[in-house]
Amino acid sequence: MGLTECRQKGIGILLHYETVKIIDIKNKKVGALYRFIQLIIISYVIGYVIVYKKGYQEFDVAISTVTTKLKGTTYVDFGKFNSTLFNGIRIYDPSDYVIPPQETDAVFVMTNMILTPKQSQSNCPEDSKFKDIHCKKDSDCPKMVPVKNGNGVRTGKCVSSDRNSSMTVCEIYGWCPTEVDQLPMPNNNFSDTVPLLDGTKYSTMLVKNQISFPKFRAIRNNIIQFNDSTYLKRCHYNSDTDPLCPIFNLEDIVSSCGDNYTDVAYQGAIYGIIIEWDCNLDHSIDECLPKYQFKRLDDVNSPISPGYNFRYADYYVEEDTRYRVLTKAYGIKFELLVHGKAGKFNVIPLLTNLGAGMALLGIATVWCDFIVMYLLKKRNVYREHKYQRVDDDSQDPKGNVQVDDDENELESDRPEAERLIKP
């Protein structure tokens, strides 16, 4: 194939135009399928996209702020605990069991604890639960080497364990005495099923949430104005009777997730308070109301460190010696999750969705063409009438455009009976 011939063929491939040829096919089955597909597409566009998904609106996502306030008092009977700081009955209010006092979009309520009072930096035997500190002689305890995951650094001495007199362990320098990481705390009459601060189940939480939609310059909060001015002072949230009350009982939150507060509070957990805002600003802003949902977020069956806990320390000085009370706090963390969306009519998304729907109508033509050209018995006849090539460069002496008769004939050259294709 010569260069000129290749060039002409390449130009012929690039510089050509295809147009749709309309063929009226009198086939009731194909016609019914064509209208059925069109009906499905129109129903989808109007019913689902435009009406259900509000395709006639533009949307904005909420910017949210959340604050909380807890109320409720409980107590712990420490009995004859080995510390003058924790002895007898001690009252706990939100200043004691809400840690830290303020947290971004969350609140932690301590429900159980392990206390290690009056720790000071000194020498003491390491906790015998660490296997790499078991020793028989001083050389087994290299000096100033930290204990992996332990409580201090080795002093170089091998001493008797203060937890098990038949065992010798490495002595450490650190905060002493070391923590006894065990629930309930040993040597006390504490329950192994009921948390120390089980009374927090009766505490209440006020949730204040304000959202704004900058695109629409709309602001809304979950403190609804009621006709009864005393309603907010006495209401408690209930999904059936008081769905708009922003005051929640902690036990109700846990039980709504199918859990028992006492069981969960023993080792702690994490729950989500989900606030949903779905606002239609084509209506009054007063109809934009929150919906509350509750969900447990932590893994109930976690194989390691189940529940939720952390440690913190309170420091004080006595006779020029610095001491601390180490607390391992178990409790329930409430995460406040806000999802907000608002919509308002706008002609641009409406026209965009309608245009997309009109384009989808082409699917009906594609499917019916496929059936006609490849599945029906007379597919060869239909294909012959569907495709026709006109070569503009081939003209007769009078200047008439020539049609490739090897593939198709012009519709005007066919008998009238053949121009109306019937099955």
Tab-separated table of C-alpha atoms in Angstrom:
chain	number	residue	atom	x	y	z
A	1	MET	CA	0.000	0.000	0.000
A	2	GLY	CA	1.501	3.262	-1.158
A	3	LEU	CA	1.968	6.433	0.875
A	4	THR	CA	-0.740	8.295	-1.028
A	5	GLU	CA	-3.239	5.494	-0.562
A	6	CYS	CA	-2.465	5.294	3.193
A	7	ARG	CA	-2.900	9.033	3.544
A	8	GLN	CA	-6.229	8.980	1.744
A	9	LYS	CA	-7.443	6.096	3.899
A	10	GLY	CA	-6.381	7.910	7.075
A	11	ILE	CA	-8.173	11.073	5.965
A	12	GLY	CA	-11.241	9.009	5.162
A	13	ILE	CA	-11.255	7.527	8.677
A	14	LEU	CA	-10.864	10.894	10.426
A	15	LEU	CA	-12.922	13.132	8.190
A	16	HIS	CA	-16.315	11.523	8.082
A	17	TYR	CA	-19.661	12.182	9.712
A	18	GLU	CA	-22.326	9.832	11.040
A	19	THR	CA	-25.967	10.819	11.423
A	20	VAL	CA	-28.984	8.996	12.790
A	21	LYS	CA	-31.293	7.384	10.276
A	22	ILE	CA	-34.909	7.090	11.409
A	23	ILE	CA	-36.525	3.753	10.596
A	24	ASP	CA	-40.175	3.167	11.515
A	25	ILE	CA	-40.334	-0.467	12.700
A	26	LYS	CA	-43.844	-1.818	13.116
A	27	ASN	CA	-43.091	-4.328	15.876
A	28	LYS	CA	-45.434	-4.247	18.871
A	29	LYS	CA	-43.078	-6.130	21.202
A	30	VAL	CA	-40.126	-3.841	20.518
A	31	GLY	CA	-42.378	-0.787	20.737
A	32	ALA	CA	-43.798	-1.907	24.082
A	33	LEU	CA	-40.288	-2.556	25.441
A	34	TYR	CA	-39.161	0.883	24.226
A	35	ARG	CA	-42.025	2.661	26.019
A	36	PHE	CA	-41.555	0.514	29.139
A	37	ILE	CA	-37.868	1.473	29.445
A	38	GLN	CA	-38.768	5.126	28.877
A	39	LEU	CA	-41.416	4.900	31.607
A	40	ILE	CA	-38.915	3.421	34.075
A	41	ILE	CA	-36.371	6.181	33.354
A	42	ILE	CA	-38.975	8.946	33.645
A	43	SER	CA	-40.270	7.468	36.924
A	44	TYR	CA	-36.725	7.276	38.287
A	45	VAL	CA	-35.892	10.856	37.335
A	46	ILE	CA	-39.135	12.420	38.562
A	47	GLY	CA	-39.995	10.113	41.457
A	48	TYR	CA	-36.550	9.392	42.931
A	49	VAL	CA	-34.149	12.133	41.766
A	50	ILE	CA	-36.489	15.121	41.716
A	51	VAL	CA	-39.045	14.309	44.440
A	52	TYR	CA	-37.447	11.840	46.892
A	53	LYS	CA	-33.853	13.137	46.695
A	54	LYS	CA	-35.056	16.735	46.287
A	55	GLY	CA	-33.228	17.254	43.022
A	56	TYR	CA	-34.778	20.708	42.767
A	57	GLN	CA	-32.765	21.989	45.759
A	58	GLU	CA	-29.201	23.074	46.402
A	59	PHE	CA	-27.723	21.887	49.693
A	60	ASP	CA	-25.403	23.064	52.437
A	61	VAL	CA	-23.672	21.158	55.268
A	62	ALA	CA	-23.991	22.429	58.840
A	63	ILE	CA	-21.253	24.006	60.928
A	64	SER	CA	-21.837	22.842	64.498
A	65	THR	CA	-20.857	23.600	68.094
A	66	VAL	CA	-21.771	21.415	71.098
A	67	THR	CA	-21.520	21.973	74.850
A	68	THR	CA	-22.611	19.724	77.722
A	69	LYS	CA	-23.457	20.084	81.396
A	70	LEU	CA	-23.905	17.178	83.842
A	71	LYS	CA	-25.850	17.084	87.082
A	72	GLY	CA	-26.079	14.345	89.676
A	73	THR	CA	-24.443	13.247	92.929
A	74	THR	CA	-23.389	9.790	94.086
A	75	TYR	CA	-21.100	8.309	96.736
A	76	VAL	CA	-18.518	5.577	97.394
A	77	ASP	CA	-18.220	3.723	100.690
A	78	PHE	CA	-14.484	3.062	100.924
A	79	GLY	CA	-14.828	1.445	104.359
A	80	LYS	CA	-11.406	1.053	105.982
A	81	PHE	CA	-9.388	1.834	102.884
A	82	ASN	CA	-5.634	2.120	103.545
A	83	SER	CA	-5.561	5.879	103.097
A	84	THR	CA	-6.855	8.778	105.135
A	85	LEU	CA	-7.729	10.496	101.857
A	86	PHE	CA	-10.170	7.716	100.991
A	87	ASN	CA	-11.875	6.473	104.096
A	88	GLY	CA	-15.539	5.884	104.852
A	89	ILE	CA	-18.194	7.491	102.655
A	90	ARG	CA	-17.012	9.968	100.044
A	91	ILE	CA	-19.391	12.069	97.937
A	92	TYR	CA	-18.770	12.421	94.210
A	93	ASP	CA	-20.395	15.132	92.076
A	94	PRO	CA	-19.717	16.127	88.429
A	95	SER	CA	-16.610	18.052	89.484
A	96	ASP	CA	-15.183	14.724	90.687
A	97	TYR	CA	-16.361	12.186	88.104
A	98	VAL	CA	-16.385	14.257	84.892
A	99	ILE	CA	-12.794	14.114	83.613
A	100	PRO	CA	-11.652	16.478	82.150
A	101	PRO	CA	-14.237	19.123	83.079
A	102	GLN	CA	-14.511	20.240	79.426
A	103	GLU	CA	-13.790	18.171	76.326
A	104	THR	CA	-14.439	18.964	72.665
A	105	ASP	CA	-17.625	17.230	71.463
A	106	ALA	CA	-17.374	14.592	74.186
A	107	VAL	CA	-17.785	13.979	77.907
A	108	PHE	CA	-16.238	11.253	80.096
A	109	VAL	CA	-18.039	10.000	83.208
A	110	MET	CA	-15.895	7.980	85.623
A	111	THR	CA	-17.816	4.954	86.913
A	112	ASN	CA	-15.114	2.763	88.479
A	113	MET	CA	-11.523	3.190	89.638
A	114	ILE	CA	-8.296	1.705	90.936
A	115	LEU	CA	-6.611	3.978	93.507
A	116	THR	CA	-2.949	3.937	94.453
A	117	PRO	CA	-2.633	6.573	97.206
A	118	LYS	CA	0.450	8.300	98.554
A	119	GLN	CA	2.980	7.374	95.892
A	120	SER	CA	6.394	9.029	96.104
A	121	GLN	CA	9.560	8.696	94.078
A	122	SER	CA	11.619	6.119	95.937
A	123	ASN	CA	12.851	2.510	95.810
A	124	CYS	CA	10.488	-0.479	95.918
A	125	PRO	CA	10.050	-3.985	94.446
A	126	GLU	CA	8.677	-4.021	90.912
A	127	ASP	CA	5.277	-5.603	90.229
A	128	SER	CA	5.824	-9.347	89.909
A	129	LYS	CA	3.505	-9.599	86.870
A	130	PHE	CA	6.426	-8.520	84.649
A	131	LYS	CA	8.386	-11.648	83.789
A	132	ASP	CA	11.648	-9.926	82.868
A	133	ILE	CA	12.159	-8.633	86.441
A	134	HIS	CA	12.224	-12.052	88.108
A	135	CYS	CA	15.729	-12.588	89.499
A	136	LYS	CA	17.925	-14.720	91.715
A	137	LYS	CA	20.874	-12.392	92.227
A	138	ASP	CA	21.721	-8.700	91.831
A	139	SER	CA	23.483	-9.247	88.498
A	140	ASP	CA	20.113	-10.240	87.026
A	141	CYS	CA	18.997	-6.631	87.522
A	142	PRO	CA	21.284	-4.332	85.460
A	143	LYS	CA	21.339	-0.908	87.073
A	144	MET	CA	19.366	2.020	85.518
A	145	VAL	CA	17.819	-0.171	82.834
A	146	PRO	CA	14.070	0.587	82.444
A	147	VAL	CA	11.577	-2.211	82.947
A	148	LYS	CA	9.691	-2.792	79.696
A	149	ASN	CA	6.109	-1.577	80.206
A	150	GLY	CA	6.956	-1.335	83.914
A	151	ASN	CA	6.969	1.341	86.605
A	152	GLY	CA	10.564	2.548	86.759
A	153	VAL	CA	14.269	1.758	86.289
A	154	ARG	CA	16.218	-1.062	87.956
A	155	THR	CA	18.429	-0.144	90.908
A	156	GLY	CA	20.711	-3.174	90.505
A	157	LYS	CA	19.310	-5.055	93.506
A	158	CYS	CA	17.323	-8.304	93.662
A	159	VAL	CA	14.815	-8.140	96.534
A	160	SER	CA	11.795	-10.016	97.879
A	161	SER	CA	8.472	-9.204	96.232
A	162	ASP	CA	5.951	-7.267	98.323
A	163	ARG	CA	3.137	-9.072	96.471
A	164	ASN	CA	4.459	-12.648	96.791
A	165	SER	CA	6.913	-13.406	99.598
A	166	SER	CA	8.107	-16.591	97.871
A	167	MET	CA	9.347	-14.618	94.851
A	168	THR	CA	12.315	-12.328	94.313
A	169	VAL	CA	12.156	-9.458	91.850
A	170	CYS	CA	14.247	-6.534	90.743
A	171	GLU	CA	14.042	-3.400	92.822
A	172	ILE	CA	13.155	-0.241	90.914
A	173	TYR	CA	13.351	3.496	91.382
A	174	GLY	CA	10.021	5.081	90.502
A	175	TRP	CA	6.655	6.034	91.933
A	176	CYS	CA	6.266	3.707	94.890
A	177	PRO	CA	4.410	1.672	95.977
A	178	THR	CA	3.527	0.394	92.514
A	179	GLU	CA	-0.055	0.144	91.311
A	180	VAL	CA	-2.031	-3.050	91.901
A	181	ASP	CA	-3.822	-3.194	88.554
A	182	GLN	CA	-6.786	-5.314	89.602
A	183	LEU	CA	-10.571	-4.894	89.691
A	184	PRO	CA	-12.032	-4.784	92.251
A	185	MET	CA	-9.258	-3.299	94.383
A	186	PRO	CA	-7.932	-6.119	96.634
A	187	ASN	CA	-8.130	-6.209	100.436
A	188	ASN	CA	-11.452	-4.355	100.395
A	189	ASN	CA	-15.065	-5.443	100.352
A	190	PHE	CA	-15.751	-3.999	96.903
A	191	SER	CA	-18.079	-5.798	94.518
A	192	ASP	CA	-16.689	-7.655	91.526
A	193	THR	CA	-19.825	-6.868	89.486
A	194	VAL	CA	-21.020	-3.409	90.622
A	195	PRO	CA	-18.828	-0.361	89.841
A	196	LEU	CA	-17.918	2.027	92.660
A	197	LEU	CA	-19.779	4.923	91.015
A	198	ASP	CA	-22.832	3.003	89.886
A	199	GLY	CA	-24.955	5.909	91.108
A	200	THR	CA	-23.906	7.956	88.081
A	201	LYS	CA	-26.668	6.097	86.204
A	202	TYR	CA	-29.095	8.628	87.675
A	203	SER	CA	-27.122	11.638	86.461
A	204	THR	CA	-28.445	13.799	83.637
A	205	MET	CA	-26.704	15.520	80.745
A	206	LEU	CA	-27.830	18.748	79.106
A	207	VAL	CA	-26.714	18.926	75.464
A	208	LYS	CA	-26.644	22.341	73.784
A	209	ASN	CA	-26.113	22.231	70.028
A	210	GLN	CA	-26.112	25.157	67.618
A	211	ILE	CA	-25.769	24.755	63.869
A	212	SER	CA	-25.495	27.206	60.997
A	213	PHE	CA	-25.841	26.907	57.227
A	214	PRO	CA	-23.605	29.685	55.816
A	215	LYS	CA	-24.890	29.355	52.247
A	216	PHE	CA	-28.441	30.136	53.361
A	217	ARG	CA	-27.528	32.358	56.338
A	218	ALA	CA	-29.641	30.143	58.601
A	219	ILE	CA	-28.937	29.447	62.301
A	220	ARG	CA	-30.702	26.924	64.496
A	221	ASN	CA	-30.204	25.353	67.950
A	222	ASN	CA	-31.701	22.365	69.746
A	223	ILE	CA	-33.121	24.410	72.626
A	224	ILE	CA	-36.650	24.782	71.304
A	225	GLN	CA	-38.945	27.520	72.573
A	226	PHE	CA	-41.976	25.872	74.150
A	227	ASN	CA	-45.206	27.501	75.258
A	228	ASP	CA	-44.619	26.100	78.738
A	229	SER	CA	-41.672	28.047	80.175
A	230	THR	CA	-41.040	25.356	82.830
A	231	TYR	CA	-40.897	22.442	80.377
A	232	LEU	CA	-37.115	22.432	79.940
A	233	LYS	CA	-36.590	22.438	83.699
A	234	ARG	CA	-38.513	19.222	84.256
A	235	CYS	CA	-38.322	17.228	81.003
A	236	HIS	CA	-36.153	14.188	80.267
A	237	TYR	CA	-35.598	12.929	76.731
A	238	ASN	CA	-37.927	10.174	75.589
A	239	SER	CA	-38.166	9.167	71.941
A	240	ASP	CA	-41.955	8.831	72.212
A	241	THR	CA	-43.140	11.454	74.697
A	242	ASP	CA	-40.333	14.044	74.735
A	243	PRO	CA	-38.325	13.696	71.502
A	244	LEU	CA	-37.154	17.340	71.548
A	245	CYS	CA	-36.012	17.528	75.184
A	246	PRO	CA	-32.205	18.135	75.271
A	247	ILE	CA	-31.755	16.626	78.763
A	248	PHE	CA	-30.700	12.971	78.796
A	249	ASN	CA	-30.545	10.428	81.598
A	250	LEU	CA	-27.262	8.484	81.325
A	251	GLU	CA	-28.860	5.128	82.053
A	252	ASP	CA	-31.485	5.748	79.346
A	253	ILE	CA	-28.759	6.359	76.751
A	254	VAL	CA	-27.051	3.058	77.565
A	255	SER	CA	-30.276	1.039	77.793
A	256	SER	CA	-31.484	2.399	74.423
A	257	CYS	CA	-28.517	0.551	72.898
A	258	GLY	CA	-29.601	-2.700	74.549
A	259	ASP	CA	-26.972	-2.592	77.342
A	260	ASN	CA	-27.163	-2.650	81.131
A	261	TYR	CA	-25.573	0.418	82.725
A	262	THR	CA	-24.129	-1.437	85.722
A	263	ASP	CA	-22.512	-4.105	83.541
A	264	VAL	CA	-21.071	-1.573	81.091
A	265	ALA	CA	-19.878	0.849	83.769
A	266	TYR	CA	-17.681	-1.766	85.472
A	267	GLN	CA	-14.996	-1.616	82.751
A	268	GLY	CA	-16.259	1.327	80.707
A	269	ALA	CA	-17.446	1.866	77.147
A	270	ILE	CA	-17.899	4.492	74.433
A	271	TYR	CA	-21.301	5.646	73.212
A	272	GLY	CA	-22.288	8.052	70.502
A	273	ILE	CA	-25.036	10.644	70.863
A	274	ILE	CA	-25.929	11.341	67.248
A	275	ILE	CA	-27.803	14.552	66.445
A	276	GLU	CA	-29.343	14.609	62.965
A	277	TRP	CA	-30.517	17.814	61.276
A	278	ASP	CA	-32.344	17.427	57.937
A	279	CYS	CA	-33.813	20.835	57.127
A	280	ASN	CA	-36.019	21.872	54.208
A	281	LEU	CA	-35.637	25.648	54.065
A	282	ASP	CA	-38.418	25.928	51.501
A	283	HIS	CA	-40.599	25.608	54.623
A	284	SER	CA	-40.423	27.598	57.855
A	285	ILE	CA	-37.132	27.485	59.788
A	286	ASP	CA	-39.208	26.466	62.842
A	287	GLU	CA	-39.777	23.097	61.164
A	288	CYS	CA	-36.022	22.436	61.225
A	289	LEU	CA	-35.813	20.134	64.273
A	290	PRO	CA	-33.139	17.728	65.580
A	291	LYS	CA	-33.460	13.970	65.836
A	292	TYR	CA	-31.427	12.017	68.408
A	293	GLN	CA	-29.978	8.539	68.080
A	294	PHE	CA	-27.669	6.508	70.333
A	295	LYS	CA	-25.092	3.914	69.362
A	296	ARG	CA	-22.295	2.021	71.088
A	297	LEU	CA	-19.013	2.820	69.354
A	298	ASP	CA	-16.366	0.619	71.005
A	299	ASP	CA	-15.713	-3.044	70.265
A	300	VAL	CA	-17.610	-5.113	72.832
A	301	ASN	CA	-15.567	-8.231	72.058
A	302	SER	CA	-12.127	-6.597	71.953
A	303	PRO	CA	-9.456	-9.242	72.773
A	304	ILE	CA	-7.207	-6.644	74.442
A	305	SER	CA	-8.015	-3.853	76.901
A	306	PRO	CA	-11.821	-4.088	76.701
A	307	GLY	CA	-13.917	-1.143	77.792
A	308	TYR	CA	-12.470	2.340	78.287
A	309	ASN	CA	-9.974	3.552	80.898
A	310	PHE	CA	-7.002	5.848	81.446
A	311	ARG	CA	-4.795	7.034	84.317
A	312	TYR	CA	-4.334	10.435	85.877
A	313	ALA	CA	-2.600	11.718	89.015
A	314	ASP	CA	-3.323	14.290	91.725
A	315	TYR	CA	-0.192	15.753	93.358
A	316	TYR	CA	0.359	17.212	96.815
A	317	VAL	CA	3.281	17.998	99.144
A	318	GLU	CA	3.597	16.723	102.692
A	319	GLU	CA	6.627	17.447	104.905
A	320	ASP	CA	8.643	18.618	101.895
A	321	THR	CA	7.958	15.355	100.026
A	322	ARG	CA	5.991	15.314	96.823
A	323	TYR	CA	3.274	12.678	96.724
A	324	ARG	CA	0.594	11.717	94.257
A	325	VAL	CA	-2.625	9.725	94.152
A	326	LEU	CA	-2.665	7.614	90.998
A	327	THR	CA	-6.144	6.865	89.689
A	328	LYS	CA	-6.948	4.408	86.954
A	329	ALA	CA	-10.324	5.671	85.833
A	330	TYR	CA	-12.859	3.403	84.163
A	331	GLY	CA	-15.927	5.011	82.702
A	332	ILE	CA	-18.272	5.801	79.870
A	333	LYS	CA	-17.289	8.272	77.200
A	334	PHE	CA	-20.122	9.954	75.329
A	335	GLU	CA	-19.150	11.214	71.876
A	336	LEU	CA	-21.435	13.906	70.427
A	337	LEU	CA	-21.730	13.478	66.654
A	338	VAL	CA	-23.647	16.112	64.684
A	339	HIS	CA	-24.779	15.631	61.073
A	340	GLY	CA	-26.606	18.519	59.461
A	341	LYS	CA	-27.905	19.174	55.945
A	342	ALA	CA	-30.227	21.854	54.591
A	343	GLY	CA	-31.787	22.264	51.157
A	344	LYS	CA	-33.470	25.145	49.358
A	345	PHE	CA	-35.022	25.475	45.891
A	346	ASN	CA	-32.695	26.479	43.069
A	347	VAL	CA	-33.450	26.278	39.356
A	348	ILE	CA	-29.890	25.229	38.407
A	349	PRO	CA	-29.887	21.770	40.090
A	350	LEU	CA	-33.448	21.243	38.830
A	351	LEU	CA	-32.455	21.867	35.194
A	352	THR	CA	-29.273	19.834	35.639
A	353	ASN	CA	-31.196	16.798	36.888
A	354	LEU	CA	-33.839	17.143	34.184
A	355	GLY	CA	-31.116	17.351	31.523
A	356	ALA	CA	-29.430	14.266	32.920
A	357	GLY	CA	-32.788	12.481	32.873
A	358	MET	CA	-33.365	13.368	29.223
A	359	ALA	CA	-29.933	11.988	28.391
A	360	LEU	CA	-30.835	8.743	30.178
A	361	LEU	CA	-33.768	8.288	27.815
A	362	GLY	CA	-31.178	7.363	25.188
A	363	ILE	CA	-30.751	4.073	27.017
A	364	ALA	CA	-34.131	2.955	25.669
A	365	THR	CA	-32.952	3.512	22.085
A	366	VAL	CA	-29.673	1.675	22.690
A	367	TRP	CA	-31.416	-1.380	24.152
A	368	CYS	CA	-34.051	-1.560	21.435
A	369	ASP	CA	-31.436	-1.117	18.679
A	370	PHE	CA	-29.461	-3.981	20.185
A	371	ILE	CA	-32.531	-6.244	20.224
A	372	VAL	CA	-33.575	-5.307	16.697
A	373	MET	CA	-30.103	-5.663	15.170
A	374	TYR	CA	-28.909	-8.799	16.944
A	375	LEU	CA	-31.765	-10.784	18.530
A	376	LEU	CA	-34.841	-10.686	16.292
A	377	LYS	CA	-35.318	-13.168	13.449
A	378	LYS	CA	-35.336	-10.422	10.796
A	379	ARG	CA	-32.237	-8.762	12.192
A	380	ASN	CA	-30.478	-8.886	8.798
A	381	VAL	CA	-33.321	-6.988	7.140
A	382	TYR	CA	-33.378	-4.393	9.919
A	383	ARG	CA	-29.606	-4.009	9.794
A	384	GLU	CA	-29.729	-3.505	6.018
A	385	HIS	CA	-32.139	-0.618	6.432
A	386	LYS	CA	-30.348	0.813	9.467
A	387	TYR	CA	-26.866	1.286	7.982
A	388	GLN	CA	-26.243	3.164	4.715
A	389	ARG	CA	-23.027	4.697	3.422
A	390	VAL	CA	-23.017	7.823	1.250
A	391	ASP	CA	-19.737	8.746	-0.442
A	392	ASP	CA	-19.705	12.485	-1.121
A	393	ASP	CA	-16.599	12.113	-3.317
A	394	SER	CA	-18.379	9.726	-5.718
A	395	GLN	CA	-20.699	11.584	-8.091
A	396	ASP	CA	-22.233	10.736	-11.461
A	397	PRO	CA	-21.739	13.006	-14.503
A	398	LYS	CA	-24.795	15.061	-13.436
A	399	GLY	CA	-23.323	15.699	-9.958
A	400	ASN	CA	-25.579	13.341	-8.009
A	401	VAL	CA	-24.157	11.711	-4.890
A	402	GLN	CA	-23.612	7.973	-5.242
A	403	VAL	CA	-24.780	5.462	-2.618
A	404	ASP	CA	-22.883	2.267	-1.961
A	405	ASP	CA	-25.365	-0.236	-3.412
A	406	ASP	CA	-23.291	-3.181	-2.208
A	407	GLU	CA	-24.414	-2.431	1.333
A	408	ASN	CA	-27.734	-0.599	1.101
A	409	GLU	CA	-30.177	1.043	-1.255
A	410	LEU	CA	-31.664	4.521	-0.932
A	411	GLU	CA	-35.078	4.423	0.709
A	412	SER	CA	-36.628	6.125	-2.312
A	413	ASP	CA	-35.440	3.294	-4.631
A	414	ARG	CA	-37.301	0.640	-2.653
A	415	PRO	CA	-40.870	-0.508	-3.171
A	416	GLU	CA	-43.391	1.059	-0.834
A	417	ALA	CA	-43.996	-2.300	0.864
A	418	GLU	CA	-40.355	-2.553	1.911
A	419	ARG	CA	-40.087	0.957	3.314
A	420	LEU	CA	-42.482	0.093	6.134
A	421	ILE	CA	-40.715	-2.764	7.840
A	422	LYS	CA	-43.013	-5.225	9.454
A	423	PRO	CA	-42.073	-8.244	11.494
